[in-house]
């Protein structure tokens, strides 16, 4: 069974299909939007090992010819060097402006391929087939694309919406549990920013999502994508409400920058810690009941996500960092305008808001508090 959500935009609406085994139907789903039966799949080594033959078979069965480009796995692939190589290969393969390419992977592949599509011959179409929970509920939807600069993550990019998103929950079966948990943090985010009932549903069903129940996974992905589609339709270029999707991200990006975007801290793990910090800050500013912050912390802990910089045996609990260094990272946030960082805070679970009036001392103190939890 497959379900469809439409992202309704002024210029280019598109569908997200969610279901079990969609990868095997990819040929018939993709064919109607191709100008000619030819495409290029761009993926990484890990996805190629586990899932590429399924996609290739599905395209072959639909008489679509293709080339497969396999890039190195990992964040370092979101670079100028890989972008240049990718564009060169697309030129060599004589892709035309009416063709569409396929991003088959997690956030790294989706962001890089989307950016390449946005600048190849001034823009060609692309299809997202996300293979991680994080990309299925967040990065594959909404058209944020880009690469990293040595000066920071995602600093070079564009808005370029995909023409189609195909989300197959069966591809999650080969995903390591740590990656699943990291993606789950972004699922929880949708409950925290605007859907208290979804948060309560996750409290009861979150474990099933991690352990592999397809129905629970589909339900969580659909609810997340519906929320994201609504927000993106209202504010495609992040002039306002879309910034709510950054709950926990300013704190989280500071932690990621401090550990050098290494495997010691996955993006979703940083977001989990950051969301707890955002709720703690909201309590500190008198905006949110302490019991809500406690419920957020408890659920993330129950599911085995880190909730603080000193979390148990997590690698970041052993990395030296100071509140001042972490605070300094927040000042480089992309959401800074006129020198002020916009924070996503909350009045309750499901009640997120944007605030530009947060006192630097409060932010430093929240970092201090999270650092104090480290083992001696
Ligand atoms: N990942 C946040 C956004 O797409 O706006």
Coordinates of C-alpha atoms and ligand atoms in Angstrom, one line a residue:
X1 CA 0.0 0.0 0.0
X2 CA 1.3 3.4 -0.9
X3 CA 0.1 6.8 0.3
X4 CA 0.7 10.2 -1.3
X5 CA 1.2 13.7 0.1
X6 CA 1.4 16.7 -2.2
X7 CA 3.7 19.6 -1.4
X8 CA 1.7 22.5 -2.8
X9 CA 4.0 25.3 -3.9
X10 CA 3.3 28.4 -6.1
X11 CA 5.5 27.3 -9.0
X12 CA 6.1 23.6 -8.7
X13 CA 4.0 21.2 -6.6
X14 CA 5.2 17.7 -6.2
X15 CA 4.2 14.4 -4.6
X16 CA 5.8 12.4 -1.9
X17 CA 4.9 8.7 -2.1
X18 CA 5.4 6.7 1.1
X19 CA 5.0 2.9 1.4
X20 CA 6.6 -0.5 1.8
X21 CA 8.5 -1.9 -1.2
X22 CA 8.2 1.3 -3.3
X23 CA 11.8 1.0 -4.5
X24 CA 10.7 -2.0 -6.6
X25 CA 8.0 0.1 -8.2
X26 CA 10.4 3.1 -8.8
X27 CA 10.4 2.6 -12.6
X28 CA 6.7 2.9 -13.1
X29 CA 6.5 5.8 -10.6
X30 CA 9.4 7.7 -12.2
X31 CA 8.6 7.1 -15.9
X32 CA 5.6 9.6 -16.1
X33 CA 7.8 12.5 -15.1
X34 CA 10.8 11.8 -17.3
X35 CA 11.0 13.6 -20.7
X36 CA 12.7 10.6 -22.2
X37 CA 13.5 7.1 -20.7
X38 CA 17.0 8.0 -19.5
X39 CA 18.3 9.1 -16.1
X40 CA 21.4 9.0 -13.8
X41 CA 21.3 7.6 -10.3
X42 CA 23.7 9.2 -7.9
X43 CA 24.3 7.3 -4.7
X44 CA 27.0 6.4 -2.1
X45 CA 29.0 3.3 -1.5
X46 CA 26.9 2.1 1.4
X47 CA 23.5 2.5 -0.3
X48 CA 25.0 1.0 -3.5
X49 CA 26.0 -2.1 -1.5
X50 CA 22.6 -2.7 0.1
X51 CA 20.0 -1.2 -2.2
X52 CA 21.2 -0.1 -5.6
X53 CA 20.5 -3.4 -7.4
X54 CA 16.8 -3.1 -6.4
X55 CA 16.5 0.4 -7.9
X56 CA 18.5 -0.6 -11.1
X57 CA 16.2 -3.6 -11.6
X58 CA 13.1 -1.4 -11.2
X59 CA 14.3 1.1 -13.8
X60 CA 15.3 -1.7 -16.2
X61 CA 11.9 -3.3 -15.8
X62 CA 10.3 0.0 -16.9
X63 CA 12.7 0.3 -19.9
X64 CA 14.5 3.3 -18.5
X65 CA 18.2 3.5 -19.3
X66 CA 20.5 4.8 -16.6
X67 CA 24.0 5.3 -15.4
X68 CA 24.9 4.8 -11.7
X69 CA 27.4 7.1 -10.1
X70 CA 28.7 5.9 -6.7
X71 CA 30.3 8.5 -4.5
X72 CA 32.2 8.1 -1.2
X73 CA 29.9 7.8 1.8
X74 CA 30.1 10.5 4.5
X75 CA 29.8 14.2 5.2
X76 CA 33.0 15.0 3.3
X77 CA 31.3 14.3 0.1
X78 CA 29.3 17.5 0.4
X79 CA 32.2 19.4 -1.0
X80 CA 33.2 21.6 -4.0
X81 CA 35.5 18.8 -5.2
X82 CA 32.7 16.2 -5.3
X83 CA 30.3 18.8 -6.8
X84 CA 32.7 19.6 -9.6
X85 CA 33.3 15.9 -10.3
X86 CA 29.6 15.2 -10.4
X87 CA 28.8 18.1 -12.7
X88 CA 31.6 17.0 -15.0
X89 CA 30.2 13.4 -15.2
X90 CA 26.7 14.8 -15.9
X91 CA 28.1 16.9 -18.8
X92 CA 30.1 13.9 -20.0
X93 CA 26.9 11.8 -20.0
X94 CA 25.2 14.5 -22.1
X95 CA 22.3 15.1 -19.7
X96 CA 19.9 17.5 -21.2
X97 CA 18.0 20.3 -19.5
X98 CA 14.7 18.3 -19.7
X99 CA 16.2 15.3 -18.0
X100 CA 16.0 14.4 -14.3
X101 CA 18.5 12.9 -12.1
X102 CA 17.9 10.6 -9.1
X103 CA 19.4 11.3 -5.6
X104 CA 19.5 7.9 -4.0
X105 CA 20.8 8.1 -0.4
X106 CA 20.6 10.1 2.8
X107 CA 21.0 13.8 3.5
X108 CA 24.5 14.1 2.1
X109 CA 23.6 12.6 -1.3
X110 CA 20.2 14.5 -1.4
X111 CA 21.8 17.8 -0.6
X112 CA 24.7 17.4 -3.0
X113 CA 22.6 16.1 -5.9
X114 CA 19.9 18.7 -5.4
X115 CA 22.5 21.4 -5.5
X116 CA 24.1 20.0 -8.6
X117 CA 20.7 19.8 -10.3
X118 CA 20.0 23.4 -9.4
X119 CA 23.1 24.7 -11.3
X120 CA 23.6 22.1 -14.0
X121 CA 22.7 24.0 -17.2
X122 CA 21.0 26.6 -15.0
X123 CA 18.8 23.9 -13.4
X124 CA 17.4 20.4 -14.2
X125 CA 14.9 18.4 -12.3
X126 CA 15.7 15.7 -9.7
X127 CA 14.0 12.9 -7.8
X128 CA 14.7 12.2 -4.2
X129 CA 14.7 8.5 -3.1
X130 CA 15.8 9.0 0.6
X131 CA 17.4 6.0 2.3
X132 CA 17.7 7.2 5.9
X133 CA 14.9 8.0 8.4
X134 CA 16.4 11.5 8.7
X135 CA 16.2 12.2 5.0
X136 CA 12.8 10.6 4.7
X137 CA 11.2 12.9 7.3
X138 CA 13.3 16.0 6.7
X139 CA 16.0 16.7 4.2
X140 CA 14.5 15.1 1.1
X141 CA 11.4 17.3 1.4
X142 CA 11.4 21.1 1.0
X143 CA 14.1 21.8 -1.5
X144 CA 17.1 22.9 0.7
X145 CA 20.2 21.8 -1.1
X146 CA 23.9 22.5 -0.7
X147 CA 27.4 21.6 0.2
X148 CA 29.7 22.5 3.2
X149 CA 32.5 25.0 3.2
X150 CA 35.6 24.6 5.3
X151 CA 34.0 27.6 7.2
X152 CA 30.9 25.7 8.1
X153 CA 28.1 23.3 7.2
X154 CA 25.5 24.0 4.5
X155 CA 26.9 27.5 3.9
X156 CA 26.7 27.2 0.1
X157 CA 23.5 26.1 -1.5
X158 CA 20.2 26.9 -3.0
X159 CA 16.5 26.2 -2.8
X160 CA 15.6 23.7 -5.5
X161 CA 12.6 21.5 -5.0
X162 CA 12.6 17.9 -6.2
X163 CA 10.0 16.8 -8.8
X164 CA 9.1 13.6 -6.8
X165 CA 10.0 12.0 -3.5
X166 CA 9.8 8.2 -3.2
X167 CA 10.0 6.9 0.4
X168 CA 10.3 3.2 0.9
X169 CA 10.4 2.1 4.6
X170 CA 12.0 -1.2 3.7
X171 CA 15.3 0.5 2.9
X172 CA 15.5 1.4 6.7
X173 CA 16.0 -2.3 7.5
X174 CA 19.6 -2.1 6.5
X175 CA 20.2 1.2 8.4
X176 CA 22.4 0.9 11.6
X177 CA 20.3 1.6 14.8
X178 CA 22.4 4.7 15.7
X179 CA 21.4 6.2 12.3
X180 CA 17.7 5.3 12.9
X181 CA 17.8 6.9 16.3
X182 CA 19.4 10.1 14.9
X183 CA 16.6 10.3 12.3
X184 CA 14.0 9.7 15.0
X185 CA 15.1 12.9 16.7
X186 CA 13.8 14.8 13.7
X187 CA 10.5 12.9 13.9
X188 CA 10.1 14.0 17.6
X189 CA 10.8 17.5 16.4
X190 CA 7.4 17.6 14.5
X191 CA 5.6 16.7 17.7
X192 CA 7.5 19.3 19.7
X193 CA 7.0 22.2 17.3
X194 CA 3.3 21.8 16.6
X195 CA 1.6 18.5 17.4
X196 CA 1.3 17.5 21.0
X197 CA -0.9 14.5 20.1
X198 CA 1.8 13.2 17.8
X199 CA 4.4 13.5 20.6
X200 CA 2.1 11.4 22.8
X201 CA 1.7 8.9 20.0
X202 CA 5.5 8.7 19.8
X203 CA 5.8 8.1 23.5
X204 CA 3.7 5.0 23.0
X205 CA 5.0 3.9 19.6
X206 CA 8.5 5.2 19.2
X207 CA 10.1 1.9 20.1
X208 CA 8.2 0.2 17.3
X209 CA 9.6 2.7 14.8
X210 CA 13.1 1.9 15.9
X211 CA 12.6 -1.9 16.1
X212 CA 11.2 -2.1 12.5
X213 CA 7.4 -2.1 12.6
X214 CA 6.5 -1.0 9.0
X215 CA 3.1 0.4 9.9
X216 CA 4.5 2.5 12.8
X217 CA 7.3 3.7 10.5
X218 CA 4.9 4.7 7.7
X219 CA 2.6 6.5 10.2
X220 CA 5.5 8.5 11.6
X221 CA 6.9 9.4 8.2
X222 CA 3.5 10.4 6.9
X223 CA 2.8 12.6 9.9
X224 CA 6.2 14.2 9.7
X225 CA 6.0 14.8 5.9
X226 CA 2.5 16.2 6.2
X227 CA 3.8 18.7 8.8
X228 CA 6.8 19.6 6.7
X229 CA 4.7 19.9 3.5
X230 CA 2.4 22.3 5.3
X231 CA 5.2 24.5 6.6
X232 CA 7.1 24.6 3.3
X233 CA 3.9 25.4 1.4
X234 CA 3.4 28.4 3.7
X235 CA 7.0 29.6 3.7
X236 CA 9.2 28.0 1.0
X237 CA 12.2 30.2 1.4
X238 CA 12.3 30.4 5.2
X239 CA 11.2 34.0 5.7
X240 CA 9.2 33.0 8.8
X241 CA 7.5 29.9 10.0
X242 CA 9.8 27.5 8.3
X243 CA 12.5 28.5 10.8
X244 CA 10.5 26.5 13.4
X245 CA 11.9 23.4 11.8
X246 CA 15.2 24.4 13.3
X247 CA 14.2 23.6 16.8
X248 CA 17.3 22.5 18.7
X249 CA 19.5 23.2 15.6
X250 CA 21.4 26.3 16.9
X251 CA 22.5 24.4 20.0
X252 CA 23.0 21.3 17.9
X253 CA 25.1 23.0 15.2
X254 CA 27.3 24.5 17.9
X255 CA 28.0 21.0 19.2
X256 CA 28.6 19.6 15.8
X257 CA 31.0 22.4 14.9
X258 CA 32.9 21.8 18.2
X259 CA 33.4 18.1 17.4
X260 CA 34.4 19.0 13.8
X261 CA 31.4 17.4 12.2
X262 CA 32.9 14.0 13.0
X263 CA 31.2 10.7 13.5
X264 CA 31.5 11.3 17.3
X265 CA 28.2 13.2 17.1
X266 CA 25.5 12.5 14.4
X267 CA 23.4 15.5 13.3
X268 CA 20.2 13.9 14.8
X269 CA 22.0 13.3 18.1
X270 CA 23.0 16.9 18.2
X271 CA 19.4 17.9 17.4
X272 CA 18.2 15.7 20.3
X273 CA 20.5 17.4 22.8
X274 CA 19.7 20.8 21.2
X275 CA 16.0 20.3 21.6
X276 CA 16.3 19.5 25.3
X277 CA 18.5 22.6 25.7
X278 CA 15.9 24.7 23.8
X279 CA 13.2 23.4 26.2
X280 CA 15.5 24.1 29.2
X281 CA 16.0 27.6 27.9
X282 CA 12.3 28.1 27.5
X283 CA 11.7 27.1 31.1
X284 CA 14.5 29.4 32.3
X285 CA 12.9 32.3 30.4
X286 CA 9.6 31.5 32.1
X287 CA 7.9 30.6 28.8
X288 CA 7.3 26.9 29.3
X289 CA 6.4 24.6 32.2
X290 CA 9.3 22.6 33.6
X291 CA 7.2 19.4 33.4
X292 CA 7.1 19.7 29.5
X293 CA 10.9 20.0 29.4
X294 CA 11.1 16.9 31.6
X295 CA 8.8 14.9 29.3
X296 CA 10.9 15.8 26.3
X297 CA 14.1 14.7 28.1
X298 CA 12.4 11.5 29.4
X299 CA 11.1 10.4 26.0
X300 CA 14.4 11.0 24.2
X301 CA 16.2 9.1 27.0
X302 CA 13.7 6.2 26.9
X303 CA 14.4 5.8 23.2
X304 CA 18.2 5.9 23.9
X305 CA 19.1 9.3 22.3
X306 CA 21.6 11.5 24.0
X307 CA 20.0 14.4 25.9
X308 CA 23.0 16.3 27.3
X309 CA 26.7 16.9 26.5
X310 CA 27.7 14.6 29.3
X311 CA 25.5 11.7 28.2
X312 CA 26.5 8.3 29.6
X313 CA 29.1 6.6 27.4
X314 CA 28.4 8.7 24.3
X315 CA 31.7 9.8 22.6
X316 CA 31.0 13.5 23.1
X317 CA 30.9 13.1 26.9
X318 CA 34.7 12.7 26.6
X319 CA 35.5 15.6 24.2
X320 CA 36.8 18.7 25.9
X321 CA 34.7 21.8 25.2
X322 CA 33.8 25.0 27.0
X323 CA 30.5 27.0 27.3
X324 CA 32.3 30.0 25.8
X325 CA 33.5 28.1 22.7
X326 CA 30.0 26.6 22.2
X327 CA 28.4 30.0 22.6
X328 CA 30.8 31.5 20.0
X329 CA 29.7 28.9 17.5
X330 CA 26.0 30.0 17.9
X331 CA 27.0 33.5 16.6
X332 CA 27.9 32.0 13.2
X333 CA 24.4 30.5 12.8
X334 CA 22.8 31.0 9.4
X335 CA 19.7 32.4 11.2
X336 CA 21.7 35.4 12.4
X337 CA 20.3 38.7 11.2
X338 CA 21.6 42.1 12.2
X339 CA 23.9 40.3 14.6
X340 CA 21.0 38.6 16.5
X341 CA 20.4 34.8 16.4
X342 CA 16.8 33.7 16.2
X343 CA 16.1 30.9 18.7
X344 CA 13.3 28.4 18.4
X345 CA 11.7 28.2 21.9
X346 CA 8.5 26.7 23.2
X347 CA 5.5 27.6 25.4
X348 CA 4.7 23.9 25.7
X349 CA 5.2 20.6 23.8
X350 CA 3.6 21.4 20.5
X351 CA 3.9 25.1 20.9
X352 CA 7.1 26.4 19.3
X353 CA 7.9 30.0 18.7
X354 CA 10.7 32.2 17.3
X355 CA 12.5 34.6 19.6
X356 CA 15.3 37.1 18.9
X357 CA 15.5 38.5 22.4
X358 CA 17.5 35.7 24.2
X359 CA 20.1 37.0 26.6
X360 CA 23.6 35.8 25.8
X361 CA 24.1 35.0 29.6
X362 CA 21.1 32.6 29.4
X363 CA 22.5 30.8 26.4
X364 CA 25.9 30.4 28.1
X365 CA 24.2 29.1 31.2
X366 CA 22.3 26.5 29.3
X367 CA 25.6 25.3 27.8
X368 CA 27.2 25.3 31.3
X369 CA 24.3 23.3 32.7
X370 CA 24.6 20.7 29.9
X371 CA 28.4 20.5 30.4
X372 CA 28.0 20.0 34.2
X373 CA 26.4 16.6 33.4
X374 CA 29.7 15.2 32.2
X375 CA 31.2 12.4 34.2
X376 CA 34.1 13.5 36.5
Ligands
LIG1 N1 15.6 21.0 7.7 C1 14.9 22.2 7.9 C2 14.2 22.7 6.7 O1 14.1 22.0 5.7 O2 13.8 23.8 6.7

